[in-house]
Structures are given as C-alpha cells and as structure tokens.
Amino acid sequence: MRPFVISIAAVSGGGKTTIVRQLSEKLHNSKSLFFDNYDFEGPDDIINWVDSGAIYDEWNLSPLLRDLEILLSEQLNFIILDYPFAYKHSMIRGFIDFTVFIDTPLDVALVRRLTRDFQNDTNRIILQDMDNYISRGRRGYLEMLKTIKPDSDIIVDGTLPVFEIVNIICDRIKRCK
C-alpha cells in the first residue's frame, strides 16, 4: 500500500510550511517535501506568467517528482507536500490523494511574509516591496485564489490557530482514507 499524499497550498505567508510541519508531527510515519527547497526551472517573471494565463505545466517539477517517487517507495503512511499548485500540474497531480488550501486573508499573509522575510531590512526596502505588491505582486496572490483554492479538496480558514487547522485536516483525512 502506497503512502497517502497530502498537498498543502496557500498564498505566500499563508501558513503552508507551519501547517506541513505540524501535520508531520501529528500524522505518524510521515515525511514532508517543501516546494521552496527546490530550484525549479520555470517562468522568469511570475507576474508575467500569471498575466499570460498561468500555465502550471510550464514549471519543470522533475526534482520534486523524483523525491516524491522515492518517498512513495518507502513504508510510510503519509507524504505531506508544501506545494502551491494543488492538482494544477499534470506531472504531480496523479500522485496527490488530497489537497488542502489554507485560506488566509491577503492582508494577514502579507504581514506574515513581511515579518518573516524583512526582519533585517531597511524601511526603504520594505516600502519598495509593498509598492511591488500593489503594482504587480498582488495579482499572483489573486491567481491562487482564483485557480488553486477552488481546485482543492478542502479549504481551511488560515486565521484559525495552527492546532485547529491541523485537527480539521486530520479529521477530513480520516473520513476520506
């Protein structure tokens, strides 16, 4: 019996990594893969990619697929992916059993990302990032809400405490497994 593969998606700052880590602790005999640990070949400009139709198969996810296939051969109960595309990429979708979208309000996600990524930067750098978010970056967040969120098996409120989100996901997994 192969491991049950769970994909966790959210906008940047939405809580994917935190939820994946907590799920890994709660779900016995599980391992996780994190999208951000890879250097994928993909669009040079994410917002241009979004504006051109966001074709998810333009990303070469071979490194992630290779690691996923290795884990699938192990005697695991679960594989948890910190993975933003849900079922949208043809190379990975057939391996995913259950997708979760952490629905975090964009303002909350933005603040989380700023506090995480800009702790040691100047106000000028932070203001430049905020300007980029307003002029371009927000479109990337909206793309996820338009395409990934409705393509997910379950949508969980990203403002809930982490333990509640994890419990909701675990309860749903028990029902569909």
Coordinates of N, CA and C in Angstrom, one line a residue, residues 7-10 16-17 20 32-43 46 49 56 59-65 67 80-86 89 92 144:
S7 N -1.4 17.4 -0.2 CA -0.8 18.7 -0.7 C -1.4 19.8 0.1
I8 N -0.5 20.7 0.6 CA -1.0 21.9 1.3 C -0.6 23.1 0.5
A9 N -1.6 23.9 0.1 CA -1.4 25.1 -0.6 C -1.9 26.3 0.1
A10 N -1.3 27.5 -0.2 CA -1.7 28.8 0.4 C -0.9 29.8 -0.3
K16 N 1.6 27.6 4.9 CA 1.9 26.2 4.3 C 2.9 25.5 5.2
T17 N 4.1 26.1 5.3 CA 5.2 25.4 6.0 C 4.9 25.1 7.4
V20 N 2.4 22.2 7.4 CA 3.0 20.9 7.0 C 3.9 20.4 8.1
S32 N 7.8 14.9 4.7 CA 7.4 16.1 4.1 C 8.4 16.5 3.0
L33 N 7.8 17.1 2.0 CA 8.7 17.8 0.9 C 8.2 19.2 0.9
F34 N 9.2 20.1 0.7 CA 8.9 21.6 0.7 C 9.2 22.2 -0.6
F35 N 8.3 22.8 -1.3 CA 8.4 23.4 -2.6 C 9.6 24.4 -2.6
D36 N 9.7 25.2 -1.6 CA 10.8 26.2 -1.5 C 12.2 25.6 -1.4
N37 N 12.3 24.3 -1.1 CA 13.7 23.7 -1.0 C 14.3 23.4 -2.4
Y38 N 13.5 23.6 -3.4 CA 13.9 23.3 -4.8 C 14.2 24.5 -5.6
D39 N 15.1 24.4 -6.6 CA 15.3 25.5 -7.5 C 14.8 25.0 -8.9
F40 N 13.5 25.3 -9.1 CA 12.8 24.8 -10.3 C 13.1 25.7 -11.5
E41 N 13.1 25.0 -12.7 CA 13.1 25.8 -13.9 C 11.6 26.2 -14.1
G42 N 11.4 27.5 -14.3 CA 10.1 28.0 -14.5 C 10.1 29.4 -15.0
P43 N 9.0 30.0 -15.1 CA 8.9 31.4 -15.6 C 9.9 32.3 -14.9
I46 N 7.2 35.8 -12.5 CA 5.9 35.2 -12.1 C 4.7 36.0 -12.5
W49 N 3.9 35.6 -16.0 CA 3.4 34.2 -16.2 C 1.9 34.2 -15.8
Y56 N 0.5 26.1 -15.5 CA 1.2 25.4 -14.4 C 2.3 24.4 -15.0
W59 N 6.2 24.9 -15.4 CA 7.2 24.6 -14.4 C 7.8 23.2 -14.6
N60 N 9.1 23.1 -14.5 CA 9.7 21.8 -14.5 C 9.9 21.3 -13.1
L61 N 9.0 20.4 -12.7 CA 8.9 19.9 -11.3 C 9.7 18.6 -11.2
S62 N 10.5 18.2 -12.1 CA 11.2 17.0 -12.1 C 11.9 16.7 -10.8
P63 N 12.6 17.7 -10.2 CA 13.3 17.4 -8.9 C 12.3 17.0 -7.8
L64 N 11.2 17.7 -7.7 CA 10.2 17.3 -6.7 C 9.6 15.9 -7.0
L65 N 9.3 15.7 -8.3 CA 8.7 14.4 -8.7 C 9.7 13.3 -8.3
D67 N 12.0 13.1 -5.9 CA 11.9 12.9 -4.5 C 10.6 12.3 -4.0
I80 N 3.5 14.5 3.0 CA 2.9 15.8 3.0 C 3.7 16.8 2.2
L81 N 3.1 17.4 1.2 CA 3.7 18.3 0.3 C 3.4 19.8 0.7
D82 N 4.4 20.6 0.9 CA 4.2 22.0 1.0 C 4.4 22.5 -0.5
Y83 N 3.2 22.6 -1.1 CA 3.2 22.6 -2.6 C 2.0 23.6 -3.1
P84 N 2.3 24.6 -3.8 CA 1.3 25.6 -4.1 C 0.4 25.3 -5.2
F85 N 0.5 24.3 -6.0 CA -0.2 24.1 -7.2 C -1.4 23.1 -7.1
A86 N -1.7 22.5 -5.9 CA -2.8 21.6 -5.8 C -2.8 20.6 -6.9
H89 N -0.8 20.9 -11.8 CA 0.4 20.5 -12.6 C 0.2 19.0 -13.0
I92 N 2.5 16.1 -11.4 CA 2.3 15.8 -9.9 C 0.9 15.3 -9.6
M144 N -3.9 32.5 -7.2 CA -4.1 31.3 -6.4 C -5.5 31.2 -5.9

